[in-house]
């Protein structure tokens, strides 16, 4: 992929999203970061190539109002990438104990925003030769865990969206819903902060942290971006980075 890459990365302000944005910028891409907060360090390190938009992706109305301007950020004839990274693991707890507003926010951030962005990108890049959409999924999309009904369901939605869009066979479009593995981010800290009553597998994740079993965001981002811009991306709509 020698041409100028333009990439949209959601949740670029921290964690895996920040690492993905940094890796893309290091490889010479222009990056549009969408998040509630900016990433001053990343912007300073890559002046002129990181554009940041302050946007609450859990607010579908705000996102819908912003989307008509998406095309203005996608100048040039090179490849266009969308990395739907932003997400949340909360609310955590058994069915019947979850706050309705927390359920709505999780669905909006984990499902509604990625699908809105994907559809808008496909529309605005009609006729482009190389456009790629990456949903950051999870093993929880493919395996059910007590206490994670919302997280499992929302990540499974991304997987099935990837499958269905692949069936549309839009010209020049590749899509993949990829589980990146267990990464040392704030999401893992939120999991460890739960109680056994909320999440029965809590001690397993505590053990992963204590034993050094969590991958670093930077290492994951290097492998993920290499795959994203590589020739095999999109060959299967649902994948796991650990199998690539």
PDB file of C-alpha atoms in Angstrom:
ATOM      1  CA  UNK A   1       0.000   0.000   0.000  1.00  0.00           C
ATOM      2  CA  UNK A   2       2.491   2.681  -1.203  1.00  0.00           C
ATOM      3  CA  UNK A   3      -0.068   5.485  -1.706  1.00  0.00           C
ATOM      4  CA  UNK A   4      -0.967   8.135   0.863  1.00  0.00           C
ATOM      5  CA  UNK A   5      -3.238   6.536   3.450  1.00  0.00           C
ATOM      6  CA  UNK A   6      -6.028   8.446   5.164  1.00  0.00           C
ATOM      7  CA  UNK A   7      -7.270   6.755   8.334  1.00  0.00           C
ATOM      8  CA  UNK A   8     -10.111   7.470  10.723  1.00  0.00           C
ATOM      9  CA  UNK A   9      -9.497   6.125  14.225  1.00  0.00           C
ATOM     10  CA  UNK A  10     -12.133   6.303  16.940  1.00  0.00           C
ATOM     11  CA  UNK A  11     -11.020   6.523  20.554  1.00  0.00           C
ATOM     12  CA  UNK A  12      -7.544   7.742  19.552  1.00  0.00           C
ATOM     13  CA  UNK A  13      -6.958   9.600  22.814  1.00  0.00           C
ATOM     14  CA  UNK A  14      -5.797   6.620  24.878  1.00  0.00           C
ATOM     15  CA  UNK A  15      -5.177   2.902  25.053  1.00  0.00           C
ATOM     16  CA  UNK A  16      -5.246   0.785  21.928  1.00  0.00           C
ATOM     17  CA  UNK A  17      -6.752   3.608  19.874  1.00  0.00           C
ATOM     18  CA  UNK A  18      -3.834   5.899  20.697  1.00  0.00           C
ATOM     19  CA  UNK A  19      -1.370   3.153  19.812  1.00  0.00           C
ATOM     20  CA  UNK A  20      -3.116   2.428  16.497  1.00  0.00           C
ATOM     21  CA  UNK A  21      -3.175   6.114  15.581  1.00  0.00           C
ATOM     22  CA  UNK A  22       0.513   6.446  16.498  1.00  0.00           C
ATOM     23  CA  UNK A  23       1.462   3.419  14.405  1.00  0.00           C
ATOM     24  CA  UNK A  24      -0.439   4.718  11.388  1.00  0.00           C
ATOM     25  CA  UNK A  25       1.148   8.151  11.742  1.00  0.00           C
ATOM     26  CA  UNK A  26       4.597   6.597  12.056  1.00  0.00           C
ATOM     27  CA  UNK A  27       3.945   4.806   8.776  1.00  0.00           C
ATOM     28  CA  UNK A  28       3.136   8.121   7.088  1.00  0.00           C
ATOM     29  CA  UNK A  29      -0.658   8.045   7.153  1.00  0.00           C
ATOM     30  CA  UNK A  30      -2.873  11.049   7.734  1.00  0.00           C
ATOM     31  CA  UNK A  31      -5.137  10.342  10.700  1.00  0.00           C
ATOM     32  CA  UNK A  32      -8.510  11.749  11.703  1.00  0.00           C
ATOM     33  CA  UNK A  33      -9.048  11.017  15.386  1.00  0.00           C
ATOM     34  CA  UNK A  34     -12.556  10.985  16.838  1.00  0.00           C
ATOM     35  CA  UNK A  35     -12.887  11.030  20.626  1.00  0.00           C
ATOM     36  CA  UNK A  36     -14.296  13.089  23.465  1.00  0.00           C
ATOM     37  CA  UNK A  37     -10.791  14.264  24.347  1.00  0.00           C
ATOM     38  CA  UNK A  38      -7.750  15.069  22.263  1.00  0.00           C
ATOM     39  CA  UNK A  39      -4.294  13.531  22.321  1.00  0.00           C
ATOM     40  CA  UNK A  40      -1.902  16.504  22.670  1.00  0.00           C
ATOM     41  CA  UNK A  41       1.247  14.374  22.781  1.00  0.00           C
ATOM     42  CA  UNK A  42       0.358  12.581  19.561  1.00  0.00           C
ATOM     43  CA  UNK A  43      -0.590  15.836  17.832  1.00  0.00           C
ATOM     44  CA  UNK A  44       2.721  17.420  18.860  1.00  0.00           C
ATOM     45  CA  UNK A  45       4.700  14.426  17.609  1.00  0.00           C
ATOM     46  CA  UNK A  46       3.000  14.485  14.200  1.00  0.00           C
ATOM     47  CA  UNK A  47       2.204  18.122  13.357  1.00  0.00           C
ATOM     48  CA  UNK A  48      -0.076  18.580  10.391  1.00  0.00           C
ATOM     49  CA  UNK A  49      -0.936  14.910   9.977  1.00  0.00           C
ATOM     50  CA  UNK A  50      -3.289  14.319  12.920  1.00  0.00           C
ATOM     51  CA  UNK A  51      -6.676  16.021  12.784  1.00  0.00           C
ATOM     52  CA  UNK A  52      -8.749  15.710  15.951  1.00  0.00           C
ATOM     53  CA  UNK A  53     -12.499  16.082  16.314  1.00  0.00           C
ATOM     54  CA  UNK A  54     -14.007  16.279  19.799  1.00  0.00           C
ATOM     55  CA  UNK A  55     -17.066  14.061  19.583  1.00  0.00           C
ATOM     56  CA  UNK A  56     -19.013  11.915  22.030  1.00  0.00           C
ATOM     57  CA  UNK A  57     -19.482   8.768  19.983  1.00  0.00           C
ATOM     58  CA  UNK A  58     -22.056   7.512  22.477  1.00  0.00           C
ATOM     59  CA  UNK A  59     -24.342  10.353  21.331  1.00  0.00           C
ATOM     60  CA  UNK A  60     -25.941   9.238  18.046  1.00  0.00           C
ATOM     61  CA  UNK A  61     -27.551  12.633  17.476  1.00  0.00           C
ATOM     62  CA  UNK A  62     -24.218  14.453  17.732  1.00  0.00           C
ATOM     63  CA  UNK A  63     -22.589  11.891  15.449  1.00  0.00           C
ATOM     64  CA  UNK A  64     -25.385  12.179  12.884  1.00  0.00           C
ATOM     65  CA  UNK A  65     -24.970  15.961  12.848  1.00  0.00           C
ATOM     66  CA  UNK A  66     -21.222  15.639  12.237  1.00  0.00           C
ATOM     67  CA  UNK A  67     -21.261  12.889   9.589  1.00  0.00           C
ATOM     68  CA  UNK A  68     -22.225  15.073   6.581  1.00  0.00           C
ATOM     69  CA  UNK A  69     -18.803  16.715   6.885  1.00  0.00           C
ATOM     70  CA  UNK A  70     -16.889  13.434   6.802  1.00  0.00           C
ATOM     71  CA  UNK A  71     -15.990  13.736   3.136  1.00  0.00           C
ATOM     72  CA  UNK A  72     -14.083  16.970   3.730  1.00  0.00           C
ATOM     73  CA  UNK A  73     -11.512  14.998   5.728  1.00  0.00           C
ATOM     74  CA  UNK A  74     -10.951  12.373   3.037  1.00  0.00           C
ATOM     75  CA  UNK A  75      -9.158  14.244   0.281  1.00  0.00           C
ATOM     76  CA  UNK A  76      -6.866  12.458  -2.141  1.00  0.00           C
ATOM     77  CA  UNK A  77      -7.090   9.266  -4.139  1.00  0.00           C
ATOM     78  CA  UNK A  78      -5.216   6.960  -1.775  1.00  0.00           C
ATOM     79  CA  UNK A  79      -6.582   4.198   0.448  1.00  0.00           C
ATOM     80  CA  UNK A  80      -9.111   5.164   3.130  1.00  0.00           C
ATOM     81  CA  UNK A  81      -9.248   3.244   6.402  1.00  0.00           C
ATOM     82  CA  UNK A  82     -11.799   3.286   9.220  1.00  0.00           C
ATOM     83  CA  UNK A  83     -10.761   1.782  12.545  1.00  0.00           C
ATOM     84  CA  UNK A  84     -13.776   1.438  14.824  1.00  0.00           C
ATOM     85  CA  UNK A  85     -11.822   1.108  18.055  1.00  0.00           C
ATOM     86  CA  UNK A  86     -13.793   3.107  20.631  1.00  0.00           C
ATOM     87  CA  UNK A  87     -15.789   0.939  22.999  1.00  0.00           C
ATOM     88  CA  UNK A  88     -16.634   0.169  26.591  1.00  0.00           C
ATOM     89  CA  UNK A  89     -16.933  -3.000  28.660  1.00  0.00           C
ATOM     90  CA  UNK A  90     -19.399  -1.528  31.125  1.00  0.00           C
ATOM     91  CA  UNK A  91     -22.032  -2.162  32.382  1.00  0.00           C
ATOM     92  CA  UNK A  92     -20.786  -5.358  33.989  1.00  0.00           C
ATOM     93  CA  UNK A  93     -23.097  -7.564  36.032  1.00  0.00           C
ATOM     94  CA  UNK A  94     -25.701 -10.313  35.835  1.00  0.00           C
ATOM     95  CA  UNK A  95     -28.773  -9.782  33.685  1.00  0.00           C
ATOM     96  CA  UNK A  96     -31.445  -7.970  35.643  1.00  0.00           C
ATOM     97  CA  UNK A  97     -28.974  -5.793  37.563  1.00  0.00           C
ATOM     98  CA  UNK A  98     -27.951  -3.327  34.846  1.00  0.00           C
ATOM     99  CA  UNK A  99     -28.883   0.349  34.659  1.00  0.00           C
ATOM    100  CA  UNK A 100     -31.042   1.110  31.588  1.00  0.00           C
ATOM    101  CA  UNK A 101     -29.142   4.282  30.720  1.00  0.00           C
ATOM    102  CA  UNK A 102     -25.831   2.396  30.938  1.00  0.00           C
ATOM    103  CA  UNK A 103     -27.220  -0.231  28.565  1.00  0.00           C
ATOM    104  CA  UNK A 104     -28.244   2.466  26.088  1.00  0.00           C
ATOM    105  CA  UNK A 105     -24.839   4.169  26.252  1.00  0.00           C
ATOM    106  CA  UNK A 106     -22.970   0.892  25.716  1.00  0.00           C
ATOM    107  CA  UNK A 107     -25.065  -0.003  22.678  1.00  0.00           C
ATOM    108  CA  UNK A 108     -24.631   3.513  21.261  1.00  0.00           C
ATOM    109  CA  UNK A 109     -20.844   3.484  21.626  1.00  0.00           C
ATOM    110  CA  UNK A 110     -20.147  -0.163  20.823  1.00  0.00           C
ATOM    111  CA  UNK A 111     -22.661  -0.711  18.019  1.00  0.00           C
ATOM    112  CA  UNK A 112     -24.515   2.365  16.798  1.00  0.00           C
ATOM    113  CA  UNK A 113     -21.453   4.570  16.259  1.00  0.00           C
ATOM    114  CA  UNK A 114     -19.391   1.954  14.388  1.00  0.00           C
ATOM    115  CA  UNK A 115     -22.302   1.108  12.095  1.00  0.00           C
ATOM    116  CA  UNK A 116     -23.092   4.781  11.428  1.00  0.00           C
ATOM    117  CA  UNK A 117     -19.454   5.528  10.637  1.00  0.00           C
ATOM    118  CA  UNK A 118     -19.085   2.458   8.440  1.00  0.00           C
ATOM    119  CA  UNK A 119     -22.158   3.267   6.384  1.00  0.00           C
ATOM    120  CA  UNK A 120     -21.156   6.910   5.997  1.00  0.00           C
ATOM    121  CA  UNK A 121     -17.639   5.954   4.927  1.00  0.00           C
ATOM    122  CA  UNK A 122     -18.903   3.484   2.344  1.00  0.00           C
ATOM    123  CA  UNK A 123     -21.232   6.123   0.902  1.00  0.00           C
ATOM    124  CA  UNK A 124     -18.708   8.961   0.759  1.00  0.00           C
ATOM    125  CA  UNK A 125     -15.947   6.795  -0.752  1.00  0.00           C
ATOM    126  CA  UNK A 126     -18.114   5.349  -3.515  1.00  0.00           C
ATOM    127  CA  UNK A 127     -15.887   4.673  -6.503  1.00  0.00           C
ATOM    128  CA  UNK A 128     -12.666   4.432  -4.486  1.00  0.00           C
ATOM    129  CA  UNK A 129     -10.388   1.520  -5.308  1.00  0.00           C
ATOM    130  CA  UNK A 130      -9.257   0.722  -1.760  1.00  0.00           C
ATOM    131  CA  UNK A 131     -11.402   1.355   1.302  1.00  0.00           C
ATOM    132  CA  UNK A 132     -11.096  -0.728   4.438  1.00  0.00           C
ATOM    133  CA  UNK A 133     -13.140  -0.966   7.624  1.00  0.00           C
ATOM    134  CA  UNK A 134     -11.786  -2.587  10.769  1.00  0.00           C
ATOM    135  CA  UNK A 135     -14.071  -3.251  13.725  1.00  0.00           C
ATOM    136  CA  UNK A 136     -12.096  -3.883  16.911  1.00  0.00           C
ATOM    137  CA  UNK A 137     -14.015  -6.869  18.232  1.00  0.00           C
ATOM    138  CA  UNK A 138     -13.326  -9.282  21.092  1.00  0.00           C
ATOM    139  CA  UNK A 139     -13.246 -12.939  21.969  1.00  0.00           C
ATOM    140  CA  UNK A 140     -16.381 -12.057  23.941  1.00  0.00           C
ATOM    141  CA  UNK A 141     -18.183 -11.762  20.605  1.00  0.00           C
ATOM    142  CA  UNK A 142     -17.667 -15.478  20.066  1.00  0.00           C
ATOM    143  CA  UNK A 143     -17.826 -16.805  23.638  1.00  0.00           C
ATOM    144  CA  UNK A 144     -20.455 -16.008  26.267  1.00  0.00           C
ATOM    145  CA  UNK A 145     -19.338 -14.923  29.755  1.00  0.00           C
ATOM    146  CA  UNK A 146     -21.459 -14.401  32.854  1.00  0.00           C
ATOM    147  CA  UNK A 147     -21.669 -10.715  33.726  1.00  0.00           C
ATOM    148  CA  UNK A 148     -20.762  -9.579  30.222  1.00  0.00           C
ATOM    149  CA  UNK A 149     -24.120  -9.863  28.472  1.00  0.00           C
ATOM    150  CA  UNK A 150     -23.889  -6.311  27.081  1.00  0.00           C
ATOM    151  CA  UNK A 151     -20.256  -6.554  26.044  1.00  0.00           C
ATOM    152  CA  UNK A 152     -20.709  -9.968  24.432  1.00  0.00           C
ATOM    153  CA  UNK A 153     -23.834  -8.871  22.583  1.00  0.00           C
ATOM    154  CA  UNK A 154     -22.418  -5.602  21.283  1.00  0.00           C
ATOM    155  CA  UNK A 155     -19.175  -7.130  20.063  1.00  0.00           C
ATOM    156  CA  UNK A 156     -21.091  -9.980  18.418  1.00  0.00           C
ATOM    157  CA  UNK A 157     -23.083  -7.322  16.570  1.00  0.00           C
ATOM    158  CA  UNK A 158     -19.855  -6.006  15.027  1.00  0.00           C
ATOM    159  CA  UNK A 159     -18.856  -9.491  13.912  1.00  0.00           C
ATOM    160  CA  UNK A 160     -22.173 -10.100  12.194  1.00  0.00           C
ATOM    161  CA  UNK A 161     -22.147  -6.638  10.642  1.00  0.00           C
ATOM    162  CA  UNK A 162     -18.781  -7.511   9.118  1.00  0.00           C
ATOM    163  CA  UNK A 163     -20.161 -10.742   7.715  1.00  0.00           C
ATOM    164  CA  UNK A 164     -23.247  -9.078   6.243  1.00  0.00           C
ATOM    165  CA  UNK A 165     -21.376  -6.145   4.697  1.00  0.00           C
ATOM    166  CA  UNK A 166     -18.905  -8.571   3.139  1.00  0.00           C
ATOM    167  CA  UNK A 167     -21.880 -10.273   1.485  1.00  0.00           C
ATOM    168  CA  UNK A 168     -22.840  -6.930  -0.100  1.00  0.00           C
ATOM    169  CA  UNK A 169     -19.628  -7.153  -2.144  1.00  0.00           C
ATOM    170  CA  UNK A 170     -19.264  -3.394  -2.573  1.00  0.00           C
ATOM    171  CA  UNK A 171     -16.505  -2.537  -5.080  1.00  0.00           C
ATOM    172  CA  UNK A 172     -13.154  -1.712  -3.523  1.00  0.00           C
ATOM    173  CA  UNK A 173     -14.397  -2.396   0.010  1.00  0.00           C
ATOM    174  CA  UNK A 174     -12.836  -4.750   2.532  1.00  0.00           C
ATOM    175  CA  UNK A 175     -14.217  -5.215   6.032  1.00  0.00           C
ATOM    176  CA  UNK A 176     -13.020  -7.227   8.993  1.00  0.00           C
ATOM    177  CA  UNK A 177     -14.110  -7.595  12.618  1.00  0.00           C
ATOM    178  CA  UNK A 178     -10.940  -8.508  14.468  1.00  0.00           C
ATOM    179  CA  UNK A 179     -10.403  -9.622  18.070  1.00  0.00           C
ATOM    180  CA  UNK A 180      -7.045  -8.150  19.184  1.00  0.00           C
ATOM    181  CA  UNK A 181      -6.459 -10.294  22.262  1.00  0.00           C
ATOM    182  CA  UNK A 182      -6.183  -9.250  25.906  1.00  0.00           C
ATOM    183  CA  UNK A 183      -4.438  -5.876  26.107  1.00  0.00           C
ATOM    184  CA  UNK A 184      -3.161  -3.813  29.027  1.00  0.00           C
ATOM    185  CA  UNK A 185      -5.555  -0.843  28.799  1.00  0.00           C
ATOM    186  CA  UNK A 186      -8.031   1.057  30.963  1.00  0.00           C
ATOM    187  CA  UNK A 187     -10.673  -1.482  29.957  1.00  0.00           C
ATOM    188  CA  UNK A 188      -8.714  -4.183  31.747  1.00  0.00           C
ATOM    189  CA  UNK A 189      -8.470  -1.940  34.813  1.00  0.00           C
ATOM    190  CA  UNK A 190     -12.260  -1.574  34.762  1.00  0.00           C
ATOM    191  CA  UNK A 191     -12.633  -5.354  34.642  1.00  0.00           C
ATOM    192  CA  UNK A 192     -10.305  -5.818  37.615  1.00  0.00           C
ATOM    193  CA  UNK A 193     -12.256  -3.182  39.553  1.00  0.00           C
ATOM    194  CA  UNK A 194     -15.430  -5.296  39.496  1.00  0.00           C
ATOM    195  CA  UNK A 195     -16.562  -7.670  42.219  1.00  0.00           C
ATOM    196  CA  UNK A 196     -16.931 -11.440  41.962  1.00  0.00           C
ATOM    197  CA  UNK A 197     -20.694 -10.938  42.126  1.00  0.00           C
ATOM    198  CA  UNK A 198     -20.544  -8.752  39.031  1.00  0.00           C
ATOM    199  CA  UNK A 199     -18.053 -10.810  37.041  1.00  0.00           C
ATOM    200  CA  UNK A 200     -17.189 -14.346  38.078  1.00  0.00           C
ATOM    201  CA  UNK A 201     -14.012 -14.432  35.950  1.00  0.00           C
ATOM    202  CA  UNK A 202     -12.504 -11.376  37.644  1.00  0.00           C
ATOM    203  CA  UNK A 203      -9.634 -13.307  39.245  1.00  0.00           C
ATOM    204  CA  UNK A 204      -8.584 -14.689  35.867  1.00  0.00           C
ATOM    205  CA  UNK A 205      -8.005 -11.147  34.597  1.00  0.00           C
ATOM    206  CA  UNK A 206      -6.272 -10.112  37.812  1.00  0.00           C
ATOM    207  CA  UNK A 207      -3.940 -13.066  37.290  1.00  0.00           C
ATOM    208  CA  UNK A 208      -3.205 -12.045  33.704  1.00  0.00           C
ATOM    209  CA  UNK A 209      -2.127  -8.605  34.896  1.00  0.00           C
ATOM    210  CA  UNK A 210       0.003  -9.941  37.740  1.00  0.00           C
ATOM    211  CA  UNK A 211       1.697 -12.564  35.560  1.00  0.00           C
ATOM    212  CA  UNK A 212       2.453 -10.201  32.681  1.00  0.00           C
ATOM    213  CA  UNK A 213      -0.035 -11.964  30.450  1.00  0.00           C
ATOM    214  CA  UNK A 214      -1.475  -8.785  28.946  1.00  0.00           C
ATOM    215  CA  UNK A 215      -0.196  -7.586  25.583  1.00  0.00           C
ATOM    216  CA  UNK A 216       0.987  -3.991  25.323  1.00  0.00           C
ATOM    217  CA  UNK A 217      -1.148  -1.622  23.208  1.00  0.00           C
ATOM    218  CA  UNK A 218       1.919  -0.726  21.144  1.00  0.00           C
ATOM    219  CA  UNK A 219       2.787  -4.318  20.251  1.00  0.00           C
ATOM    220  CA  UNK A 220      -0.825  -5.074  19.391  1.00  0.00           C
ATOM    221  CA  UNK A 221      -1.074  -1.922  17.262  1.00  0.00           C
ATOM    222  CA  UNK A 222       2.031  -2.806  15.253  1.00  0.00           C
ATOM    223  CA  UNK A 223       0.629  -6.202  14.347  1.00  0.00           C
ATOM    224  CA  UNK A 224      -2.891  -4.907  13.786  1.00  0.00           C
ATOM    225  CA  UNK A 225      -1.845  -2.079  11.463  1.00  0.00           C
ATOM    226  CA  UNK A 226       0.492  -4.359   9.507  1.00  0.00           C
ATOM    227  CA  UNK A 227      -2.480  -6.628   8.874  1.00  0.00           C
ATOM    228  CA  UNK A 228      -4.859  -3.743   8.173  1.00  0.00           C
ATOM    229  CA  UNK A 229      -2.717  -2.367   5.349  1.00  0.00           C
ATOM    230  CA  UNK A 230      -1.606  -5.778   4.117  1.00  0.00           C
ATOM    231  CA  UNK A 231      -2.922  -7.863   1.213  1.00  0.00           C
ATOM    232  CA  UNK A 232      -4.752 -10.423   3.381  1.00  0.00           C
ATOM    233  CA  UNK A 233      -7.006  -7.917   5.132  1.00  0.00           C
ATOM    234  CA  UNK A 234     -10.674  -8.691   4.586  1.00  0.00           C
ATOM    235  CA  UNK A 235     -10.110 -12.216   3.281  1.00  0.00           C
ATOM    236  CA  UNK A 236     -12.270 -13.338   6.205  1.00  0.00           C
ATOM    237  CA  UNK A 237     -14.776 -10.910   7.761  1.00  0.00           C
ATOM    238  CA  UNK A 238     -14.244 -12.219  11.309  1.00  0.00           C
ATOM    239  CA  UNK A 239     -10.730 -12.882  12.592  1.00  0.00           C
ATOM    240  CA  UNK A 240      -8.484 -13.014  15.656  1.00  0.00           C
ATOM    241  CA  UNK A 241      -5.131 -11.215  15.654  1.00  0.00           C
ATOM    242  CA  UNK A 242      -3.603 -14.106  17.571  1.00  0.00           C
ATOM    243  CA  UNK A 243      -4.279 -16.372  14.580  1.00  0.00           C
ATOM    244  CA  UNK A 244      -2.689 -14.064  12.007  1.00  0.00           C
TER     245      UNK A 244
END
